[in-house]
Coordinates of N, CA and C in Angstrom, one line a residue:
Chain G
X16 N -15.7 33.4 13.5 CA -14.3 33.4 13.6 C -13.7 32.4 12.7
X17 N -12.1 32.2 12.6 CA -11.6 31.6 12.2 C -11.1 30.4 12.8
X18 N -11.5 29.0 12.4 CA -11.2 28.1 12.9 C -11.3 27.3 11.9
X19 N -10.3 25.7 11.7 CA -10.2 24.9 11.2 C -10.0 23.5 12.5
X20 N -11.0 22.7 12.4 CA -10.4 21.4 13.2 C -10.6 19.7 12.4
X21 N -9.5 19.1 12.7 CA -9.4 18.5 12.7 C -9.0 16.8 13.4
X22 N -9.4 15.3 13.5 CA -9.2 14.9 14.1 C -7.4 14.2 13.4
X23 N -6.7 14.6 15.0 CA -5.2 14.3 15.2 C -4.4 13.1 14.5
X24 N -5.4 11.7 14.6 CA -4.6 10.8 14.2 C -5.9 9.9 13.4
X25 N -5.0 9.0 12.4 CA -5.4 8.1 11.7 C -5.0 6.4 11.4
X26 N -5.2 5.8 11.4 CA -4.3 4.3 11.5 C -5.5 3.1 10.3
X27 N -4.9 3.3 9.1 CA -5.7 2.0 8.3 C -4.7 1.2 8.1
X28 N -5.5 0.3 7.3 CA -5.0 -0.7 6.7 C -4.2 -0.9 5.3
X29 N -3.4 -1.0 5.0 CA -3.4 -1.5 3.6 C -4.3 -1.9 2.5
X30 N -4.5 -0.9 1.9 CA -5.9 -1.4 0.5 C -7.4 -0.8 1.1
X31 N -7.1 -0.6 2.6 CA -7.8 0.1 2.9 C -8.4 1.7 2.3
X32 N -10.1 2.3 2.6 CA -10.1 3.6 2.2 C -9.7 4.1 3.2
X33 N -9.4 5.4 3.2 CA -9.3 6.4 4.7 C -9.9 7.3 4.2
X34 N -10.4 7.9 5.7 CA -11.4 9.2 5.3 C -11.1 9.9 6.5
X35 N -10.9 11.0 6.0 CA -10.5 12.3 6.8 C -10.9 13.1 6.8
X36 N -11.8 14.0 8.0 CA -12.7 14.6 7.9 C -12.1 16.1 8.7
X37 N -12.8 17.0 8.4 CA -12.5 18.5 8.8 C -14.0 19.4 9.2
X38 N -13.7 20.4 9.8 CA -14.9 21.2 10.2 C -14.2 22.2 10.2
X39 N -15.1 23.3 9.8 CA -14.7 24.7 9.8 C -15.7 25.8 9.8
X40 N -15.2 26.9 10.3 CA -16.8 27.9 11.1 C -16.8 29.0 10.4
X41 N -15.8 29.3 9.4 CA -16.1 30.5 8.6 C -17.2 30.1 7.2
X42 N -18.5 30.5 7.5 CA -19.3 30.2 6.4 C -19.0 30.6 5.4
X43 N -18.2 32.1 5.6 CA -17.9 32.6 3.8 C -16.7 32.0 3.1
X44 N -16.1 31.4 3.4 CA -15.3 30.4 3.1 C -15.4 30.2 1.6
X45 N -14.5 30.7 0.8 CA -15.5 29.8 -0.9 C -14.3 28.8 -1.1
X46 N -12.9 28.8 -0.8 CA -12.3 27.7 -1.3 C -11.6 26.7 0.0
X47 N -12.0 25.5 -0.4 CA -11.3 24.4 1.0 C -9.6 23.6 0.2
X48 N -9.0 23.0 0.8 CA -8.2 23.0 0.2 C -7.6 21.7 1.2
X49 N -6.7 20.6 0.4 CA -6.2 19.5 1.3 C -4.7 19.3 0.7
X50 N -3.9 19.6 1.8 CA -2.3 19.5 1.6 C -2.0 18.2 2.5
X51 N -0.9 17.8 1.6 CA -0.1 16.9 2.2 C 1.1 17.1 2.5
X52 N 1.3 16.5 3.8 CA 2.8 16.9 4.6 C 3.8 15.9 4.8
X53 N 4.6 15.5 4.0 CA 5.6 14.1 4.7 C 6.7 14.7 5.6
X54 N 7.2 13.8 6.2 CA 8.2 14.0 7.4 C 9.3 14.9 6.9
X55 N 9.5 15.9 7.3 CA 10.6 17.2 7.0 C 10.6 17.6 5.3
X56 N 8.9 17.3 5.2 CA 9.5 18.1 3.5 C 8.2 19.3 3.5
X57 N 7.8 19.7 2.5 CA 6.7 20.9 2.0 C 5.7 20.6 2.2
X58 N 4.3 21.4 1.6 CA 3.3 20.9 1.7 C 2.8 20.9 0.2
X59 N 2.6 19.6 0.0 CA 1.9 19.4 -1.4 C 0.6 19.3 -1.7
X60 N 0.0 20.7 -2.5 CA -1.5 20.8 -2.9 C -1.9 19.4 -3.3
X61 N -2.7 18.7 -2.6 CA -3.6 17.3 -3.2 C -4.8 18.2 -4.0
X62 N -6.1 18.4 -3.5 CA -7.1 19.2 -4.0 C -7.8 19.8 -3.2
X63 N -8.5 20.8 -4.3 CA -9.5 22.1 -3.8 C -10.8 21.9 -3.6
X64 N -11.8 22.2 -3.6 CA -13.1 22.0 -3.6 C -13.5 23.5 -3.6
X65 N -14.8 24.0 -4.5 CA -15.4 25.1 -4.5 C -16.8 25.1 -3.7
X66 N -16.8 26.1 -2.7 CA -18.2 25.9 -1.7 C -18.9 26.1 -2.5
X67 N -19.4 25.9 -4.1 CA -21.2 25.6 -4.3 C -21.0 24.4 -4.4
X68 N -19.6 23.4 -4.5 CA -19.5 22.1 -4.9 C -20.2 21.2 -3.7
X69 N -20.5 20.2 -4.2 CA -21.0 19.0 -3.1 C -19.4 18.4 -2.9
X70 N -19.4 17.5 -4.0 CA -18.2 16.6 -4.3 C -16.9 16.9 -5.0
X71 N -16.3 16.4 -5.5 CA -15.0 16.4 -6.3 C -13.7 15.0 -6.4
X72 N -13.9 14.7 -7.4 CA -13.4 13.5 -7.7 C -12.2 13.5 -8.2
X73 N -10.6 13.1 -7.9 CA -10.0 13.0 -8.4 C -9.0 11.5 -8.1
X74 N -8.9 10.5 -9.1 CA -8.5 9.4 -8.7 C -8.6 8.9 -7.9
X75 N -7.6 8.9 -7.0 CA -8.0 7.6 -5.5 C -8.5 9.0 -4.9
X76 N -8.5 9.8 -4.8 CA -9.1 10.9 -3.7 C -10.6 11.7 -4.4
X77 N -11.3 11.6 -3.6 CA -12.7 12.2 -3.2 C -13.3 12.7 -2.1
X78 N -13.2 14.4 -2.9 CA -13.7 15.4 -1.5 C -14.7 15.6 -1.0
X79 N -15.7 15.5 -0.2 CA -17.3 15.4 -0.3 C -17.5 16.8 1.1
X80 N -18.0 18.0 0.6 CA -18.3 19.1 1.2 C -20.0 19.6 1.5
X81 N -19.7 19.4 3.2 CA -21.6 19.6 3.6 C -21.2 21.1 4.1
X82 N -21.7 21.9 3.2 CA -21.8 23.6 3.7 C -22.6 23.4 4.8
X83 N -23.3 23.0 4.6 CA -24.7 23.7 5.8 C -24.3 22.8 7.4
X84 N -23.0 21.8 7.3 CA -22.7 21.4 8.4 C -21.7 22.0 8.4
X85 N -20.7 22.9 7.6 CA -19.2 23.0 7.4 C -18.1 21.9 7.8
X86 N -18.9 20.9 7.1 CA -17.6 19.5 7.0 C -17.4 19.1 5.9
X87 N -15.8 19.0 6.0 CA -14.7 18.7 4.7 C -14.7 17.2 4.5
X88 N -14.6 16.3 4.5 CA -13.8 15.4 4.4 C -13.4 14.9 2.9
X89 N -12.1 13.9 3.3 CA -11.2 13.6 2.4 C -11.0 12.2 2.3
X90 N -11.3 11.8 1.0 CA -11.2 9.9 1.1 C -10.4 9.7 0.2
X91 N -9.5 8.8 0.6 CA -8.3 7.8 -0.2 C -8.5 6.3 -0.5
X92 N -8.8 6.3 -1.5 CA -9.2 4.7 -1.9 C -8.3 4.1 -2.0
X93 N -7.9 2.8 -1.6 CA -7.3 1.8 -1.5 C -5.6 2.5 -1.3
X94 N -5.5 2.9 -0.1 CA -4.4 3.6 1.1 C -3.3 2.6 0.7
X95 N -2.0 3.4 0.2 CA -1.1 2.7 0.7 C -0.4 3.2 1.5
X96 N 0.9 2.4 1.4 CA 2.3 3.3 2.7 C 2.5 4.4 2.5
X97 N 2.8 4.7 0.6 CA 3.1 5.7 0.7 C 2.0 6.9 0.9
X98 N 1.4 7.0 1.0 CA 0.3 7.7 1.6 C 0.3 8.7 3.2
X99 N 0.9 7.6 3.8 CA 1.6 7.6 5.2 C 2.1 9.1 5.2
X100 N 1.5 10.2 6.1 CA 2.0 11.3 5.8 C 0.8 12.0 7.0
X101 N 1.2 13.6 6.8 CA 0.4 14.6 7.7 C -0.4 15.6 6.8
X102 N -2.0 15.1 6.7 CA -3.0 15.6 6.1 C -3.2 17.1 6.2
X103 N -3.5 18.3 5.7 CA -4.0 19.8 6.2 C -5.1 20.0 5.5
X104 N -6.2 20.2 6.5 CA -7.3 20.6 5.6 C -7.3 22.6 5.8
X105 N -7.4 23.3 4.4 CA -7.7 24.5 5.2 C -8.4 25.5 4.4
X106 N -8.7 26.5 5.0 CA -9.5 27.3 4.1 C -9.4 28.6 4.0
X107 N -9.7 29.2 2.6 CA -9.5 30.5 2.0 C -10.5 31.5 2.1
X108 N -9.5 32.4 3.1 CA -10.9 33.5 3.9 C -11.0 34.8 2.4
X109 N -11.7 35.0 2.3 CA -12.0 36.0 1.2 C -12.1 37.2 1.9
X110 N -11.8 38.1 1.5 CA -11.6 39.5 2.0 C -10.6 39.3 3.1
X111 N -9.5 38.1 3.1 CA -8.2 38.1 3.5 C -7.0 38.0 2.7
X112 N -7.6 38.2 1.2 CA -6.3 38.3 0.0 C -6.2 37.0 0.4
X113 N -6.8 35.8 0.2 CA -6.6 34.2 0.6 C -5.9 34.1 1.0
X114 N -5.5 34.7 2.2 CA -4.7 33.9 3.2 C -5.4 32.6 3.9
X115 N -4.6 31.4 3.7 CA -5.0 30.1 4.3 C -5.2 29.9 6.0
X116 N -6.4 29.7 6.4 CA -6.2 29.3 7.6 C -6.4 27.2 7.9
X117 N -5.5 27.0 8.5 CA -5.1 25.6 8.5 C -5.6 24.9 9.6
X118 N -5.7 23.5 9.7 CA -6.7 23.0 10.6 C -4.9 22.5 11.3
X119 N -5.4 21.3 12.2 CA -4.1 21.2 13.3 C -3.5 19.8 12.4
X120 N -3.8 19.6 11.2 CA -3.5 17.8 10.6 C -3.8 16.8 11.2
X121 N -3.9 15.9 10.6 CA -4.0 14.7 10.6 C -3.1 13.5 10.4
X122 N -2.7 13.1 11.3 CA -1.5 12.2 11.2 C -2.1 10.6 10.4
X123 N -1.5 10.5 8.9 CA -2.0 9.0 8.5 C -1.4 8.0 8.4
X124 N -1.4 6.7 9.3 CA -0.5 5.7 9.4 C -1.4 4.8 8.8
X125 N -0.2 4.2 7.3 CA -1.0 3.1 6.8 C -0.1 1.9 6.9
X126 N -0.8 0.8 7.7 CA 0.1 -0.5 8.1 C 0.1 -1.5 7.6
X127 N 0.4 -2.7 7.1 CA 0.2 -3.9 6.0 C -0.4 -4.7 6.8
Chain A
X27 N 7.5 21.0 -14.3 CA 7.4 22.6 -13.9 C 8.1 23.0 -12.5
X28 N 7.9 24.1 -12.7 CA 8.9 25.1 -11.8 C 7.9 25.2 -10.9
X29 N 9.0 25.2 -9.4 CA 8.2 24.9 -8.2 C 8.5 26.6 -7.6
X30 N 8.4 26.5 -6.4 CA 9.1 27.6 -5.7 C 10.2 27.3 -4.8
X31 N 11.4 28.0 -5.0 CA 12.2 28.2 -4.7 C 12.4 28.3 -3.4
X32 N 13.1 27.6 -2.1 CA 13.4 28.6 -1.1 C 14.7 28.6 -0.7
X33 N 15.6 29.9 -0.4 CA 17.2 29.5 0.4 C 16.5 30.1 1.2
X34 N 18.1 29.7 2.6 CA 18.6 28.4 2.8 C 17.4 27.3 2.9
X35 N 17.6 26.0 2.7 CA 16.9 25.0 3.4 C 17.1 24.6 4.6
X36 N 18.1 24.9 5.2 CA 18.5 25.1 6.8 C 19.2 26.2 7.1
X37 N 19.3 27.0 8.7 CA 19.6 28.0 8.6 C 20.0 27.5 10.1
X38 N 20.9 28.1 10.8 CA 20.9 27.8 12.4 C 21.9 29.2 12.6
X39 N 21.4 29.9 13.7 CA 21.5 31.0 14.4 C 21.5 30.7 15.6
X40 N 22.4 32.1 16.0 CA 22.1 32.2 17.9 C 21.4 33.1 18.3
X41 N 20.6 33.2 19.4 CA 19.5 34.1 20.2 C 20.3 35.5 19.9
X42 N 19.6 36.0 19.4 CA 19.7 37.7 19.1 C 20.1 38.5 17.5
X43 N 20.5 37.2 17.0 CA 21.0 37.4 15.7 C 20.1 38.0 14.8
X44 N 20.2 38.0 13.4 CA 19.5 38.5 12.2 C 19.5 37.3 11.1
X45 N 18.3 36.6 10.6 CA 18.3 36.2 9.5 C 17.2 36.5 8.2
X46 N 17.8 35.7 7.3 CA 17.2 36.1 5.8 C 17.0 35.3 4.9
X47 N 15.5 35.4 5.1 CA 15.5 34.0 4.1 C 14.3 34.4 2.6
X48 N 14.8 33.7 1.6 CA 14.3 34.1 0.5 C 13.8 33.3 -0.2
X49 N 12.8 33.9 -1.0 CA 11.6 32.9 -1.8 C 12.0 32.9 -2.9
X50 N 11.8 32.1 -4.2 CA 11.5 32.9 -5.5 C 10.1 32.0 -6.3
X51 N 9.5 33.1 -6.4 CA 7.9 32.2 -6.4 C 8.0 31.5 -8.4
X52 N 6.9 31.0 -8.6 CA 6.7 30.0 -9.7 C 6.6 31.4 -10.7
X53 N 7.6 31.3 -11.7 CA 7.4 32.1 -13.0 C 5.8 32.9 -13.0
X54 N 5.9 33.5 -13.0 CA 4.9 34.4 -13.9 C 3.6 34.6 -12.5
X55 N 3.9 33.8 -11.5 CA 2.9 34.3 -10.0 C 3.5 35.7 -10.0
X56 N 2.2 36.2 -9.0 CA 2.6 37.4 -8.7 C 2.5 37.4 -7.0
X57 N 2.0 36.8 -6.6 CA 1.3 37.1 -5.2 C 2.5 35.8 -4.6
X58 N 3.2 36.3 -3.2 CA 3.7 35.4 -2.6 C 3.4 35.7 -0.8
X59 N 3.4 34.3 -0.4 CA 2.5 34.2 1.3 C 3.7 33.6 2.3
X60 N 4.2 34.5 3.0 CA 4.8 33.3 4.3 C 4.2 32.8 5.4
X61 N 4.0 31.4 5.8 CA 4.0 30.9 6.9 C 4.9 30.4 7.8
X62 N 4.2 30.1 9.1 CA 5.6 29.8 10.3 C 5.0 28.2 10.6
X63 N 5.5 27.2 10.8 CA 5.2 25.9 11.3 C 5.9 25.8 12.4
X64 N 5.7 25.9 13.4 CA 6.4 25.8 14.9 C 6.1 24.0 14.7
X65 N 7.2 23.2 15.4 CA 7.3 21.8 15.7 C 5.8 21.3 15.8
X66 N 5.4 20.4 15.5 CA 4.3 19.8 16.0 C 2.9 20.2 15.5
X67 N 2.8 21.8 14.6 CA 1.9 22.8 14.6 C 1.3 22.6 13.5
X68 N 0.4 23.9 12.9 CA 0.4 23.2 11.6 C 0.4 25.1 11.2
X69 N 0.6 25.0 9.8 CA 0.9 26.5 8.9 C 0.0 27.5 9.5
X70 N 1.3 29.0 10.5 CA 0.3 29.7 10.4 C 0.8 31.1 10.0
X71 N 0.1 32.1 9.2 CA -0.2 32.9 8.3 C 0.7 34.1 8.7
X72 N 1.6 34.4 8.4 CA 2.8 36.0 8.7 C 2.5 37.0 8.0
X73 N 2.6 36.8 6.3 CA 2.5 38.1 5.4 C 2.3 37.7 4.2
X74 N 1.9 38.7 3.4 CA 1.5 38.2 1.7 C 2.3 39.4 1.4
X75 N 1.9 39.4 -0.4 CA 2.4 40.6 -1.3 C 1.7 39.8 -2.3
X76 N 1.3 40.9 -2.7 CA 0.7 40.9 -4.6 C 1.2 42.1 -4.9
X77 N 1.7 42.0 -6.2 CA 2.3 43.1 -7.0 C 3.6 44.1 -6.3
X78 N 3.9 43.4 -5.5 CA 5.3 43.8 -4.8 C 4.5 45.2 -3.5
X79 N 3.5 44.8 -3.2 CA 2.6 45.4 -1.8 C 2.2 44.6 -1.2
X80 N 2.4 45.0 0.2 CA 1.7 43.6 1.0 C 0.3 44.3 0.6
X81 N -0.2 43.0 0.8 CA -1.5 42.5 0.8 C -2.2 42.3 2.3
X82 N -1.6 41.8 3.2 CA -2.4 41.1 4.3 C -1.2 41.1 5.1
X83 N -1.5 40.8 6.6 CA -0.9 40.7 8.1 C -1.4 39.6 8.7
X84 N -0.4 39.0 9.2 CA -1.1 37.8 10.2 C -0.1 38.1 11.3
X85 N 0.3 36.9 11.9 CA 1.1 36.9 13.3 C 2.4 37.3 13.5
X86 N 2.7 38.2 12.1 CA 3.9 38.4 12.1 C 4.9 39.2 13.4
X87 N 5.7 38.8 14.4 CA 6.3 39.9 14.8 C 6.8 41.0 14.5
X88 N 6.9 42.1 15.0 CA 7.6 43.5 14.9 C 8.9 43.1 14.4
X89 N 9.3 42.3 15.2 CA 11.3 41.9 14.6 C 11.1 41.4 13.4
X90 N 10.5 40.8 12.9 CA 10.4 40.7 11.5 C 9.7 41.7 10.3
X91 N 10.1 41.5 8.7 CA 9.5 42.4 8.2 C 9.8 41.8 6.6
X92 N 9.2 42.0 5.4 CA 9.4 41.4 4.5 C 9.3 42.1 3.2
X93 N 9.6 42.0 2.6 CA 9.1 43.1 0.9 C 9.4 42.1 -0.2
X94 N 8.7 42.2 -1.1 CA 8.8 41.9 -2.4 C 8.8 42.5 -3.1
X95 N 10.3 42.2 -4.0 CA 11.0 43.0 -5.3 C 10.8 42.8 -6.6
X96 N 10.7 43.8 -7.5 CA 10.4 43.7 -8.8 C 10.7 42.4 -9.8
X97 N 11.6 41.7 -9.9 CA 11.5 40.3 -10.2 C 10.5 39.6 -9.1
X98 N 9.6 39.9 -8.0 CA 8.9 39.4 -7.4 C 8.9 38.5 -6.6
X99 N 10.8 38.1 -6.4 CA 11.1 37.6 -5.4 C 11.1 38.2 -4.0
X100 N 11.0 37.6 -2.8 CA 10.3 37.7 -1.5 C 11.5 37.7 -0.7
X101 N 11.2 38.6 0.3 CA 12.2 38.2 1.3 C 12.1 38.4 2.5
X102 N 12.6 37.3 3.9 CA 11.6 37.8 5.3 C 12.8 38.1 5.8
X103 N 12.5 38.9 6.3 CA 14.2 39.5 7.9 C 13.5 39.3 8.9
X104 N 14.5 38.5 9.7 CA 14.3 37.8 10.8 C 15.4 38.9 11.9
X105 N 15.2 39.7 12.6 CA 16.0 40.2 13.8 C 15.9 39.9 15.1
X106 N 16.7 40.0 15.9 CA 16.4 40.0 17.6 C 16.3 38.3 17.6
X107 N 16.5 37.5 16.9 CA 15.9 36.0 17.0 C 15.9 35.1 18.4
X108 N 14.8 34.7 18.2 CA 14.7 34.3 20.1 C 14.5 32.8 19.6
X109 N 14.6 31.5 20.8 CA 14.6 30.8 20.9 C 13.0 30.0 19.7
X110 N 12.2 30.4 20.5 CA 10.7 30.4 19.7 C 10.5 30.9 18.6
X111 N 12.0 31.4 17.7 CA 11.2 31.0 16.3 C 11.6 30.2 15.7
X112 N 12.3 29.2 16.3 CA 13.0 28.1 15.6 C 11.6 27.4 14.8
X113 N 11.6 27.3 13.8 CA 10.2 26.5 12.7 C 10.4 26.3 11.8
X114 N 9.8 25.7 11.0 CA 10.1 25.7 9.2 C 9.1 26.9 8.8
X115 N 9.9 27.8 7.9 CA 8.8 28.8 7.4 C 9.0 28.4 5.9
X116 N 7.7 28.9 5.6 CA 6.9 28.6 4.0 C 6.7 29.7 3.5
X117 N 7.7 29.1 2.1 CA 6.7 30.5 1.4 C 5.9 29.7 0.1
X118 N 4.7 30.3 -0.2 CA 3.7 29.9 -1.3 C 3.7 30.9 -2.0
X119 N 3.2 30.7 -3.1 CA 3.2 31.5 -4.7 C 1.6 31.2 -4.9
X120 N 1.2 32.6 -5.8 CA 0.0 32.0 -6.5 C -0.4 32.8 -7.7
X121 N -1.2 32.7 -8.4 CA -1.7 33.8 -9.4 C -3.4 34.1 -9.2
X122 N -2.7 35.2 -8.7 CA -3.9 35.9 -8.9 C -5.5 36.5 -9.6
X123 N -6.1 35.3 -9.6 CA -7.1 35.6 -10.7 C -8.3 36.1 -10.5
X124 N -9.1 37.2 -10.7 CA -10.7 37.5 -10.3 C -11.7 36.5 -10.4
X125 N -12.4 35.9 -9.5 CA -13.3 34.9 -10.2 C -12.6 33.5 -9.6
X126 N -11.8 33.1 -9.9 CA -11.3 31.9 -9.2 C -10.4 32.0 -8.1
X127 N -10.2 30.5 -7.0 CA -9.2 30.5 -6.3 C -7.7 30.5 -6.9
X128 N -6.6 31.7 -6.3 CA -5.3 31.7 -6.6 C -4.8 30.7 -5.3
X129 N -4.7 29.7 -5.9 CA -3.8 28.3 -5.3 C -3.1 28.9 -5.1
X130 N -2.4 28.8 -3.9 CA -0.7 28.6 -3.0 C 0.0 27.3 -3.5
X131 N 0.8 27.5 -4.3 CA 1.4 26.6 -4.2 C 3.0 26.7 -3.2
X132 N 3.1 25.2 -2.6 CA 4.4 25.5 -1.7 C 5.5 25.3 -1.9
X133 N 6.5 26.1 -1.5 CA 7.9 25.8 -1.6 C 8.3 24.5 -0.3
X134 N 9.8 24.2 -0.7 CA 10.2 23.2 0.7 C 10.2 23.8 1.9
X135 N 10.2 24.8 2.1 CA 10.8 25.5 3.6 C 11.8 25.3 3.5
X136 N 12.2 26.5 4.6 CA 13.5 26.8 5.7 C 13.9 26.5 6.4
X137 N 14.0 25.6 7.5 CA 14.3 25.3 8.3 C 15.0 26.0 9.7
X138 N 14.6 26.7 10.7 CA 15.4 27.7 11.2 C 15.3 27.3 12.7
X139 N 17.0 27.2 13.1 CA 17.5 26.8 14.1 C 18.0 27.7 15.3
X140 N 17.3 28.4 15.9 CA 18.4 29.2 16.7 C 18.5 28.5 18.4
X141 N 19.3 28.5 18.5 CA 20.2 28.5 19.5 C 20.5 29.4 20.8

């Protein structure tokens, strides 16, 4: 079935990493995908990851994908404020015309 | 670059009404997706179209219904509007490619208010 979860809330530090993690149960899954949500605006594609991929590196953010556990997670090196936002991790069901199914977010509070 | 389009950005209605809200996806996409964000929720899945045919069904209600037109802009009709669909609805764009993922990219949403 279709499921995406995620855990609810987050709270670092400044300069801090954060790591956000996801689990999902559709094995055929080929693309994972992490959006960002700030308070009353869109959601902004951050990055994708490809299920043969392990990893994926992009600036302060690195995706690291365990198929064989189906866990996502999402790391932000050295967190600021503006960072401070509602995480989505979700995934692209194939033989659903990629329609996205979305985990519940991640709320990220970064404090000085 | 060119994002996706959405009117209105806010919309507020009373219980029973009709609304309409419109996408216009990123130049040269073909495929466009609406989702519903109920308060607190997170994006879930109503209807697609690629090449001005739907594509896919999710949760969409019967009172609602949606088509994409030859310039490939989108459009959802909202009827009978009940209290519970007040949400931000999304629409994303993508292109469609064989072989790779066609990213969604998102518009701001709608914002819809009924009363």
């Amino acid at each position: 079935g279709e499921d995406v979860e995620q855990s609810l809330f987050l709270s670092v530090r400044e300069g801090d990493s954060s790591v956000i993690n996801c689990t999902y149960t559709d094995s055929s899954s080929t693309y994972l995908y992490w959006y960002k949500q700030e308070p009353g605006a869109g959601l902004q594609l951050l990055t994708y990851i490809f299920s043969n991929m392990d990893m994926k590196q992009d600036q302060r953010l690195t995706v690291l994908l365990n198929k064989k556990d189906k866990h996502l997670s999402l790391r932000i090196a050295d967190t600021q404020t503006g960072d401070s936002a509602i995480y989505f991790c979700a995934e692209s069901i194939p033989g659903g015309y990629n329609k996205l199914i979305f985990g519940a977010g991640t709320r990220l509070a970064v404090h000085p | 670059a060119a994002g996706v389009i959405q009117s209105p950005r806010h919309l507020i209605k009373e219980k029973r009404e009709t609304a309409t809200l419109k996408c216009y996806p990123i130049p040269r996409h073909d495929t466009v997706y609406w989702y519903q964000q109920g308060p607190g929720q997170d994006p879930q899945f109503l209807i697609s179209f690629y090449e001005k045919m739907q594509s896919d069904k999710g949760s969409i209600p019967d009172r609602f219904s949606a088509q994409q037109f030859s310039d490939y802009h989108s459009e959802l009709n909202m009827s009978s509007l009940e209290l519970g669909d007040s949400a931000l609805y999304f629409c994303a764009s993508s292109l469609r490619l064989s072989g790779s993922t066609d990213t969604q990219y998102f518009g701001p949403g709608t914002r819809l208010t009924v009363l």
